[in-house]
XYZ file of C-alpha atoms in Angstrom:
523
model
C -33.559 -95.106 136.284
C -35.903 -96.617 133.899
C -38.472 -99.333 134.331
C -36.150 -102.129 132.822
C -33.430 -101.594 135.196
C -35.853 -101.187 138.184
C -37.316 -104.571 136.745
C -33.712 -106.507 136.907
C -33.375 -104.872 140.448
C -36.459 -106.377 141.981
C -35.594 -109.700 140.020
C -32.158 -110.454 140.939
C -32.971 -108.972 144.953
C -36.044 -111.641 144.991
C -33.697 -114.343 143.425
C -30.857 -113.180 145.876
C -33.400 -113.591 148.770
C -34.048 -117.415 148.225
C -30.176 -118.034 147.983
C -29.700 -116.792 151.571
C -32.731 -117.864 152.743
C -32.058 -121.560 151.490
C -28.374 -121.022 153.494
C -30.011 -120.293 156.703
C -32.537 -123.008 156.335
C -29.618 -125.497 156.010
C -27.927 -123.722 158.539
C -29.012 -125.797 161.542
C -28.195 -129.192 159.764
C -24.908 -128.609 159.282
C -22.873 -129.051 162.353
C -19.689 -130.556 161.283
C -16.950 -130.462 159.155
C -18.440 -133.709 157.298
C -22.075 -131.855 156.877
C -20.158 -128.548 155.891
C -17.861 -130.642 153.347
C -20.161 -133.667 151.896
C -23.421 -132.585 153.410
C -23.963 -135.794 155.269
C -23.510 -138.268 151.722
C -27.352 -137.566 151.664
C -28.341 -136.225 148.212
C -31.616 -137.810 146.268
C -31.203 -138.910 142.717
C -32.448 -135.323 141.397
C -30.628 -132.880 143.554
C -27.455 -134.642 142.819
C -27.407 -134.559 139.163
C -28.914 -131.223 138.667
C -26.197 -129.807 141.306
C -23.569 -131.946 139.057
C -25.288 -129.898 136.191
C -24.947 -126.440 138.028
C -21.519 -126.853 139.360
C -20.375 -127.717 136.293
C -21.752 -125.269 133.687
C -21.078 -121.711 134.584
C -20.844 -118.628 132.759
C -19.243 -120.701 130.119
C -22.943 -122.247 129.041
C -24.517 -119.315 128.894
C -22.321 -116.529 127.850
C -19.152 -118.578 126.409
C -20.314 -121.328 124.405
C -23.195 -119.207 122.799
C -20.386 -116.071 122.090
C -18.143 -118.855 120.382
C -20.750 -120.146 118.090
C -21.728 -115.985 117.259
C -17.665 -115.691 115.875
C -17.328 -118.947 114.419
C -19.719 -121.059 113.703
C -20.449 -124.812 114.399
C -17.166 -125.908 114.432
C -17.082 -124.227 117.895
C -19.607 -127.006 119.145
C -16.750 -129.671 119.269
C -16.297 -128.653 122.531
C -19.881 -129.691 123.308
C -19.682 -133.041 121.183
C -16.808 -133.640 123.793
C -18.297 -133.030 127.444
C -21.653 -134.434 126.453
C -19.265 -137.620 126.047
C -17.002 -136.672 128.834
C -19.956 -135.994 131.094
C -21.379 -139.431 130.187
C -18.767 -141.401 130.816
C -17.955 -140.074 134.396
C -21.374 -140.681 135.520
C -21.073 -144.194 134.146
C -17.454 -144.984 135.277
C -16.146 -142.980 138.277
C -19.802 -142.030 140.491
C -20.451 -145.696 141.458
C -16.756 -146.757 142.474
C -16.020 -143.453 143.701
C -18.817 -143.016 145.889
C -18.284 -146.449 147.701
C -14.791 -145.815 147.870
C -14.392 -142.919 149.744
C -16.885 -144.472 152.253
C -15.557 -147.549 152.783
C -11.528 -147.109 152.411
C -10.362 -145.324 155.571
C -7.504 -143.709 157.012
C -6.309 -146.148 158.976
C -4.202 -143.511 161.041
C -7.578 -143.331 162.621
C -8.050 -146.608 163.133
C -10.590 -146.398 160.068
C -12.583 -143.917 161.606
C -12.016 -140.767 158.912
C -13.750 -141.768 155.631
C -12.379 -139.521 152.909
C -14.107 -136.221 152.411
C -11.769 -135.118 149.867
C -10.409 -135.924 146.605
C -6.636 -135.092 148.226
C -8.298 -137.729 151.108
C -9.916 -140.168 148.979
C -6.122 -140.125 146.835
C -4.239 -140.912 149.944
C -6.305 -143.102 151.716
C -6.697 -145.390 148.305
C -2.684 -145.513 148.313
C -1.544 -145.702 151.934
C 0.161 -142.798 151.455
C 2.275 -142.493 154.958
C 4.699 -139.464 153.435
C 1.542 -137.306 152.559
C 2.944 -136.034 149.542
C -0.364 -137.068 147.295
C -2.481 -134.783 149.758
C 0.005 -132.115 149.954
C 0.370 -131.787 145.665
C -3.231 -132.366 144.893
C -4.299 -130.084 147.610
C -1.832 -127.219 146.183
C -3.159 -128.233 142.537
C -6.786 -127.445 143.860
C -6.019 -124.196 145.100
C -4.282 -122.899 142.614
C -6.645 -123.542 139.561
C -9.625 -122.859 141.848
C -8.302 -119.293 141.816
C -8.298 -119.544 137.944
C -11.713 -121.123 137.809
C -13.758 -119.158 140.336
C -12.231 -116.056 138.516
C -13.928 -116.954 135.583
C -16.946 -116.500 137.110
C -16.485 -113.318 138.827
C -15.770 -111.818 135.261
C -18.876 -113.221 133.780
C -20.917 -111.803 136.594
C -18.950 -108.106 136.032
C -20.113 -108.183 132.409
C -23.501 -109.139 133.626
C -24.074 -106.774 136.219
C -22.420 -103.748 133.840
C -24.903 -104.905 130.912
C -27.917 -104.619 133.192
C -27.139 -102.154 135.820
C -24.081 -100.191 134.195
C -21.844 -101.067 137.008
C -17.830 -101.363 137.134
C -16.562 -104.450 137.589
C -15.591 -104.310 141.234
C -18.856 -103.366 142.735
C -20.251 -106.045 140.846
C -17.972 -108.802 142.072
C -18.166 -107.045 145.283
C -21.809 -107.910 145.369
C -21.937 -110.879 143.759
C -19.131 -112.632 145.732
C -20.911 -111.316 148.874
C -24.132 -112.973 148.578
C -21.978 -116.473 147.210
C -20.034 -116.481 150.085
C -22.943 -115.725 152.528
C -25.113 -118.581 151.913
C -21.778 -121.110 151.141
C -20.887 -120.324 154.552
C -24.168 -121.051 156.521
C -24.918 -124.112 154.660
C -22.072 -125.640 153.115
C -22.711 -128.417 150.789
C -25.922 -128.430 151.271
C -26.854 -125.189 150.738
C -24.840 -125.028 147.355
C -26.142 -128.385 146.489
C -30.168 -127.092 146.811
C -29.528 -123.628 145.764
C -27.877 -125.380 142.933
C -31.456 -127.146 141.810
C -33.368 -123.657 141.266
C -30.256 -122.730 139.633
C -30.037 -125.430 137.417
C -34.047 -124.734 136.532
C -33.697 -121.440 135.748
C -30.535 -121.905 133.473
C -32.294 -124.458 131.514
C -35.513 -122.713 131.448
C -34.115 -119.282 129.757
C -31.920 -121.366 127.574
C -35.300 -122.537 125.826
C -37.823 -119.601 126.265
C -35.076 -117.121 124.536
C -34.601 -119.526 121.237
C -38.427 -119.851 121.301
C -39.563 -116.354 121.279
C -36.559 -115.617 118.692
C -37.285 -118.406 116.224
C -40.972 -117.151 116.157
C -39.758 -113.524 115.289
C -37.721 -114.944 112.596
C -40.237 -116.758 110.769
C -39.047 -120.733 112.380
C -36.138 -122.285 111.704
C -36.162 -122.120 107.986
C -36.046 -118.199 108.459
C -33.067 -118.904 110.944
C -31.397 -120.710 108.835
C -31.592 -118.827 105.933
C -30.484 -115.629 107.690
C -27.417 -117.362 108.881
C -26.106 -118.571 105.763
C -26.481 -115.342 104.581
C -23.914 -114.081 106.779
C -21.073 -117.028 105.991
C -21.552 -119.997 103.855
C -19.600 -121.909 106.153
C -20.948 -121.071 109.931
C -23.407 -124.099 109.146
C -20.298 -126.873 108.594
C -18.843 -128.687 111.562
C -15.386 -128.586 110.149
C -15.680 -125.316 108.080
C -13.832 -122.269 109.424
C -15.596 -119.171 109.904
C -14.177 -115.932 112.147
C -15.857 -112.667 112.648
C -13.935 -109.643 111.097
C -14.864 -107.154 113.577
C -13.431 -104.077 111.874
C -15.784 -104.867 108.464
C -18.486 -106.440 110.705
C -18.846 -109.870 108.381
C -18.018 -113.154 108.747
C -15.389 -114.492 106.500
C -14.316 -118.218 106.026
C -10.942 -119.250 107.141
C -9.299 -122.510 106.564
C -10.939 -125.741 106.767
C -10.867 -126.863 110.649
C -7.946 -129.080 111.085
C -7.333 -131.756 113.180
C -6.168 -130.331 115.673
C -9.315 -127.974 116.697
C -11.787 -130.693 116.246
C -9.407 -133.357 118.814
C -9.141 -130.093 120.718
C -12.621 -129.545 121.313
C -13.592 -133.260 121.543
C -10.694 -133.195 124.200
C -12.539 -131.198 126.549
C -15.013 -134.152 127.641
C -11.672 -135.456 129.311
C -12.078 -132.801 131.880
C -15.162 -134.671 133.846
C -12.847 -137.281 135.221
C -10.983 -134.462 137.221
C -12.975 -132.041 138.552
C -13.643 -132.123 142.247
C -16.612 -129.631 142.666
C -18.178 -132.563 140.236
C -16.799 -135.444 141.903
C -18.170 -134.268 145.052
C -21.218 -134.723 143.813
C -20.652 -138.495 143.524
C -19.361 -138.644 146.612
C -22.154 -136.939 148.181
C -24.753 -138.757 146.580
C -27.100 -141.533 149.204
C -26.649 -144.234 147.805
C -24.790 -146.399 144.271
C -28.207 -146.987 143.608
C -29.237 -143.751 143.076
C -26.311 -143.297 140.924
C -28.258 -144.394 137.329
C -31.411 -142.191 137.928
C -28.855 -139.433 138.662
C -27.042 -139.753 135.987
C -29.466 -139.673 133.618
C -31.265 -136.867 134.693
C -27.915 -135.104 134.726
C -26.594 -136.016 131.651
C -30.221 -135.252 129.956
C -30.185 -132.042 131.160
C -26.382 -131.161 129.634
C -27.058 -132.506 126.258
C -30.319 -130.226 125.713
C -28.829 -127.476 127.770
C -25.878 -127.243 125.355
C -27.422 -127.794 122.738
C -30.033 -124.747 123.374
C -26.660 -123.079 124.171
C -25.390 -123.214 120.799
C -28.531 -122.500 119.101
C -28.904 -119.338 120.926
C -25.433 -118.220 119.592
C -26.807 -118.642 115.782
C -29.922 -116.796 117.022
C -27.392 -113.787 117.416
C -26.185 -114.521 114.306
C -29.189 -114.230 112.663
C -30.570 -111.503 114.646
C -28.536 -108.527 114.785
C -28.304 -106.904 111.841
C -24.962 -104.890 113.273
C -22.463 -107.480 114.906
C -21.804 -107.378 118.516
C -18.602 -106.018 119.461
C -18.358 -108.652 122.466
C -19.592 -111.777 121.602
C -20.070 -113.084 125.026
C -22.845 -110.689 125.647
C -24.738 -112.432 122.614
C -27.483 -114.000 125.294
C -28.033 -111.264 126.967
C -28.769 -108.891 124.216
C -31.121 -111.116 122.982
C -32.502 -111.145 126.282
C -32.840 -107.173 126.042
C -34.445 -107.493 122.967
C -37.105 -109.955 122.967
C -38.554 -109.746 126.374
C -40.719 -107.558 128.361
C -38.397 -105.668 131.318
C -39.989 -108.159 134.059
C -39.379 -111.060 132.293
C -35.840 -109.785 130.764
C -34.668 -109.137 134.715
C -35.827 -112.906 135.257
C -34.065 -114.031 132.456
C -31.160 -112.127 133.201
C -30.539 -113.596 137.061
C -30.537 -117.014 135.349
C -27.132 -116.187 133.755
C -26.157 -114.699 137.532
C -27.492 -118.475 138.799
C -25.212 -119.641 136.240
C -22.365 -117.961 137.604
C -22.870 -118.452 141.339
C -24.227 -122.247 141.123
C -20.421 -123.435 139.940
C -18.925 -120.021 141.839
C -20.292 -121.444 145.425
C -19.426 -125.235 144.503
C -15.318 -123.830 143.995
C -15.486 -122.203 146.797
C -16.661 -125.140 148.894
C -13.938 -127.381 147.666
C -10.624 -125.090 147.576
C -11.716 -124.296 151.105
C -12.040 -127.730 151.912
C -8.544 -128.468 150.654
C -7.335 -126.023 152.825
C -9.095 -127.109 155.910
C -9.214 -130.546 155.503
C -6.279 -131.614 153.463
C -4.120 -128.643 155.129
C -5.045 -127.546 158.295
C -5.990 -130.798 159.580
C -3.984 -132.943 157.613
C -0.606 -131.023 158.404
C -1.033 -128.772 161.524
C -3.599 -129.843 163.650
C -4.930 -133.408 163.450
C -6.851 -133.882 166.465
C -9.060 -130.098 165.512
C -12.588 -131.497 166.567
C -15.414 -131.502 163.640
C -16.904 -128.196 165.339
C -13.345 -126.121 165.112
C -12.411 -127.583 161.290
C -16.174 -126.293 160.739
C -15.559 -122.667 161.178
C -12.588 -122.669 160.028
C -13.607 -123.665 156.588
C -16.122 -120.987 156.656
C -13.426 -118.604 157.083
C -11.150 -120.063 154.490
C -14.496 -119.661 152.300
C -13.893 -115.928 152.688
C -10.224 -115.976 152.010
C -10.579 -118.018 148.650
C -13.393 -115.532 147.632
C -11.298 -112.222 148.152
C -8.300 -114.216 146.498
C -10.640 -114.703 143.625
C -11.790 -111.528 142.994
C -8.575 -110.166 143.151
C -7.494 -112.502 139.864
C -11.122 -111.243 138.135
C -10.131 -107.579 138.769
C -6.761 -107.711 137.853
C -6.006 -110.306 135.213
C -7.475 -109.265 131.406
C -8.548 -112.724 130.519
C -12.065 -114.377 129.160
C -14.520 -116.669 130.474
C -13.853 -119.001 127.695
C -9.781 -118.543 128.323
C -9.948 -118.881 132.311
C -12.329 -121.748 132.208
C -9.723 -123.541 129.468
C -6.955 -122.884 131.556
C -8.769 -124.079 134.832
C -10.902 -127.006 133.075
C -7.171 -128.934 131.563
C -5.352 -127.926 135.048
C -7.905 -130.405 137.190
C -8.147 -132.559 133.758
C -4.827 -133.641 133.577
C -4.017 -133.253 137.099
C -6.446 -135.370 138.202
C -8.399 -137.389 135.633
C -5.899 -140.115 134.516
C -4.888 -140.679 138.452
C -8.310 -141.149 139.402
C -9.490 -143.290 136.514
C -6.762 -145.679 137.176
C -7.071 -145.497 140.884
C -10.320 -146.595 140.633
C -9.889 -149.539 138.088
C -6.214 -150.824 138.842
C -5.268 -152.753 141.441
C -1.741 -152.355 141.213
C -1.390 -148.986 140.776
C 0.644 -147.342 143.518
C 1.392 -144.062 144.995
C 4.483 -143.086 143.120
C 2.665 -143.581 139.901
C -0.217 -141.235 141.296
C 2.121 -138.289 142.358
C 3.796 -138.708 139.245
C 0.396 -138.250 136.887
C -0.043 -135.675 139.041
C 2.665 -133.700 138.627
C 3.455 -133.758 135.327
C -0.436 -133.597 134.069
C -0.560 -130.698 136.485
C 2.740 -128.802 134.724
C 2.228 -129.544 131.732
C -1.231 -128.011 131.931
C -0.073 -124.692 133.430
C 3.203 -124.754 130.695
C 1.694 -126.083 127.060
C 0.517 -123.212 126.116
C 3.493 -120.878 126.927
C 5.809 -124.145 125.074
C 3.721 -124.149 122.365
C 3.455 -120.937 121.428
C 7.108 -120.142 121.467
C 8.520 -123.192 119.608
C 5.735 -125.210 118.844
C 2.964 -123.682 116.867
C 0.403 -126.145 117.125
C -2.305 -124.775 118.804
C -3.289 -127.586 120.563
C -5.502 -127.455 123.429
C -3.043 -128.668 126.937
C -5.628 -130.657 127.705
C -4.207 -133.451 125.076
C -0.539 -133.622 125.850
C -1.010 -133.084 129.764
C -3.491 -136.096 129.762
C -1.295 -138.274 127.052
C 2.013 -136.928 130.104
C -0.098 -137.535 133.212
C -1.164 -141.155 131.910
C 2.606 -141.790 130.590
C 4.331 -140.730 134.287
C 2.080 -142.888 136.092
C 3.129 -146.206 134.013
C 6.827 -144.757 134.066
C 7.011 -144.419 137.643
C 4.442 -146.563 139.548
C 6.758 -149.974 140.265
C 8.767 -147.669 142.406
C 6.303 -148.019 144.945
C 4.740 -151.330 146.636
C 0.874 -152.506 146.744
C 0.242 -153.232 150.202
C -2.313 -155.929 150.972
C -4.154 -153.398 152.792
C -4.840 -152.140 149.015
C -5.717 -155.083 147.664
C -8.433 -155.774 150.047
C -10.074 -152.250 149.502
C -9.597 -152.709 146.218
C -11.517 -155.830 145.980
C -14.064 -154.899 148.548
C -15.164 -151.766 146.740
C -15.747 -153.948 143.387
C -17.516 -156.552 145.610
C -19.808 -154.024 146.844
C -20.355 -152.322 143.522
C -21.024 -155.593 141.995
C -24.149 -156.092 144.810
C -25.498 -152.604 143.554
C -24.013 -151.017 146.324
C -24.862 -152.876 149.210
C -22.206 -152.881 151.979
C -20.688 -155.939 152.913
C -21.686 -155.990 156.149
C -25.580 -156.196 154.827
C -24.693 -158.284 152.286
C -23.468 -161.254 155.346
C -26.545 -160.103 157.430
């Protein structure tokens, strides 16, 4: 074993160490199912929107984006343009709203006791929903691209842990999963949520010390850039197509981006307004008016964060004289490369922190739609807060092993199962919860409806389109266009109570007042 690998080893066990020891600090604090779910609605302005950062960009940031900018070019960064926008604009439109309104609207069932802990919650609470169905579907909708998504992860840690340590890929997940589900179980939310704020440090701090020391060994950016358009004239245009011939080794142009990959990649930013491990965050934030300071720290990081990202993948580009036969692994060959063992191994466990930060956060939330919007919801209402809390530590477990079973045994990317995942809870959920949030008349018919058929159409588009389509497009476009048409089609077949009206109008009053319930507001 030589000194790098016994580097990486000493690395990734100290890193590994503060994980679990961060879960057993939290341990004590987190008592009930609403501390194990939401961690008490008490995260600062900074741990908020640097867990929003880490739950959000996995493997995808570091290995993904930077191996789709190695084959192609910049007309891969679309999809960056996109969620910097995407990620903007939920910050800005669904934290505050959705933060006091899962507070303040109850389930009444509980004679307004139960605040919503839940997206599946928060959806029928807002609605009145008395049949259950919106719990039921966007429970089932969780679960099943949570599967997808935490998959994703478990694949990007396999290639991790076989680059560094030569491993298979199922005593890597086997490890990896272990320690994730170790220190998600002791601390719930809050234990992924301050886990996630190293993690979110270290991801952003490798991004820029690799491009750094690389630049420098290139001669600065003029050097970069020079080496790269010696490779393809066109991997510097944002709408010029470039694809790496792996059997010659060389990049060769391809036709001029269309439409249809540029709206694709802009389409991603859509995503944000649907993804629960994110939108927990808002709901688990202190206060609205910690909302703009969070926001901008989390958006801030993102923009440079991706935007390191795709440098790093020209950085390959440039660097290698041979191309890499997997892409993906672009960051950490360069890793490899540049950096003394020590330093490499540190490097290394940020792309692992990558992968667990948004592994733990998926975990959290499928089990908590299991627990809370199944268990409790539909089999045992009256479980007390200590019962539903162990029991979503088990279901914790089950999701993980589910998980792994979809990394080991499907053939897929990181790029392909984050797509897949990222336009399931897109559609599913985004269009629903943007109008939820901003119309007053929308009612539960139209909800399950958006649901549904953003939700199919998702899992379906790209199976339809290859076989009689052709267009390539990304689902995320026509499930979203779907979801937002079914909920206009079919909402006046349900009735706005004037139960709904007064939430409605009681969450803008508060958010108007900067947050300030209305019961200080009269005082």
């Amino acid at each position: 074993m030589n000194d790098s690998v016994l580097a990486s080893i000493a690395t990734f066990g100290v890193y590994l160490a503060v994980m679990v020891a961060i879960g057993l600090w939290v341990y004590r604090r987190t008592v009930s199912q609403a501390d194990f779910v939401l961690g008490g609605r008490q995260l600062n302005s900074w741990v908020a929107g640097l867990s929003a950062n880490a739950s959000d960009f996995s493997g995808w940031l570091l290995l993904g984006l930077p191996g789709a900018i190695y084959v192609s070019g910049l007309g891969e960064a679309w999809i960056a343009v996109g969620l910097a926008a995407g990620f903007a604009g939920s910050w800005i439109l669904v934290a505050p709203r959705l933060r006091v309104y899962t507070e303040r609207v109850s389930d009444s069932r509980f004679g307004g006791e139960s605040d919503s802990l839940t997206l599946s919650s928060f959806l029928e609470n807002r609605f009145n929903d008395r049949s259950r169905a919106l719990r039921a579907v966007s429970a089932v909708l969780i679960i099943v691209f949570y599967f997808f998504y935490v998959a994703s992860g478990l694949v990007a840690m396999a290639a991790l842990f076989d680059q560094v340590f030569g491993l298979g890929p199922a005593p890597a997940i086997v490890i990896g999963v272990s320690i994730v589900v170790l220190y998600t179980v002791l601390g719930g939310f809050l234990a992924v949520s301050y886990t996630d704020v190293i993690q979110a440090a270290m991801m952003w701090a490798a991004l820029l010390v690799v491009p750094v020391m690389a630049i420098t060994a290139l001669g600065g950016f003029a050097g970069l850039a020079d080496r790269v358009a010696g490779r393809g004239e066109d991997l510097l245009s944002v709408v010029g197509g470039t694809a790496l011939d792996l059997d010659t080794g060389a990049w060769v142009s391809t036709e001029t981006l269309g439409w249809v990959v540029i709206v694709s990649g802009l389409a991603w930013g859509f995503g944000y307004f649907g993804q629960p491990h994110i939108l927990a965050r808002y709901m688990g934030i202190r206060s609205v008016k910690d909302i703009p300071k969070a926001g901008f720290v989390s958006v801030a990081w993102a923009v440079s964060a991706m935007a390191l990202a795709v440098l790093v993948g020209f950085i390959g580009i440039a660097y290698f004289d041979t191309p890499l036969d997997t892409p993906e692994q672009v960051f950490p060959r360069l890793i490899e490369a540049l950096t003394h063992p020590l330093v490499a191994g540190l490097l290394l466990a940020a792309i692992l922190a990558a992968v667990m930060s948004t592994a733990d956060s998926q975990l959290l939330v499928a089990a908590s739609a299991l627990t809370e919007d199944g268990y409790k919801a539909f089999v045992n209402e009256e479980a007390s807060p200590r019962s539903l809390l162990w029991i979503s530590r088990g279901t914790v477990v089950a999701v993980a092993v589910i998980a792994a079973g979809v990394a080991l045994w499907g053939n897929q990317s990181v790029m392909d199962l984050v797509g897949y995942a990222w336009a399931g809870f897109g559609a599913g959920f985004g269009p629903v919860l943007l109008l939820a949030l901003f119309w007053k008349r929308m009612t539960w018919t139209g909800a399950l409806a958006g649901m549904l058929v953003g939700g199919a159409t998702a899992i379906i588009w790209d199976i339809v389109d290859s076989a009689y389509i052709g267009t390539g497009l990304y689902a995320m476009v026509p499930a979203v266009i779907l979801s937002f048409g079914a909920i206009l089609a079919f909402n006046s077949l349900g009735k706005v109570s004037e139960q709904m009206e007064e939430d409605f109008d009681k969450v803008v009053r508060e958010i108007e007042q900067g947050g300030t319930p209305e019961a200080e507001q009269v005082a």
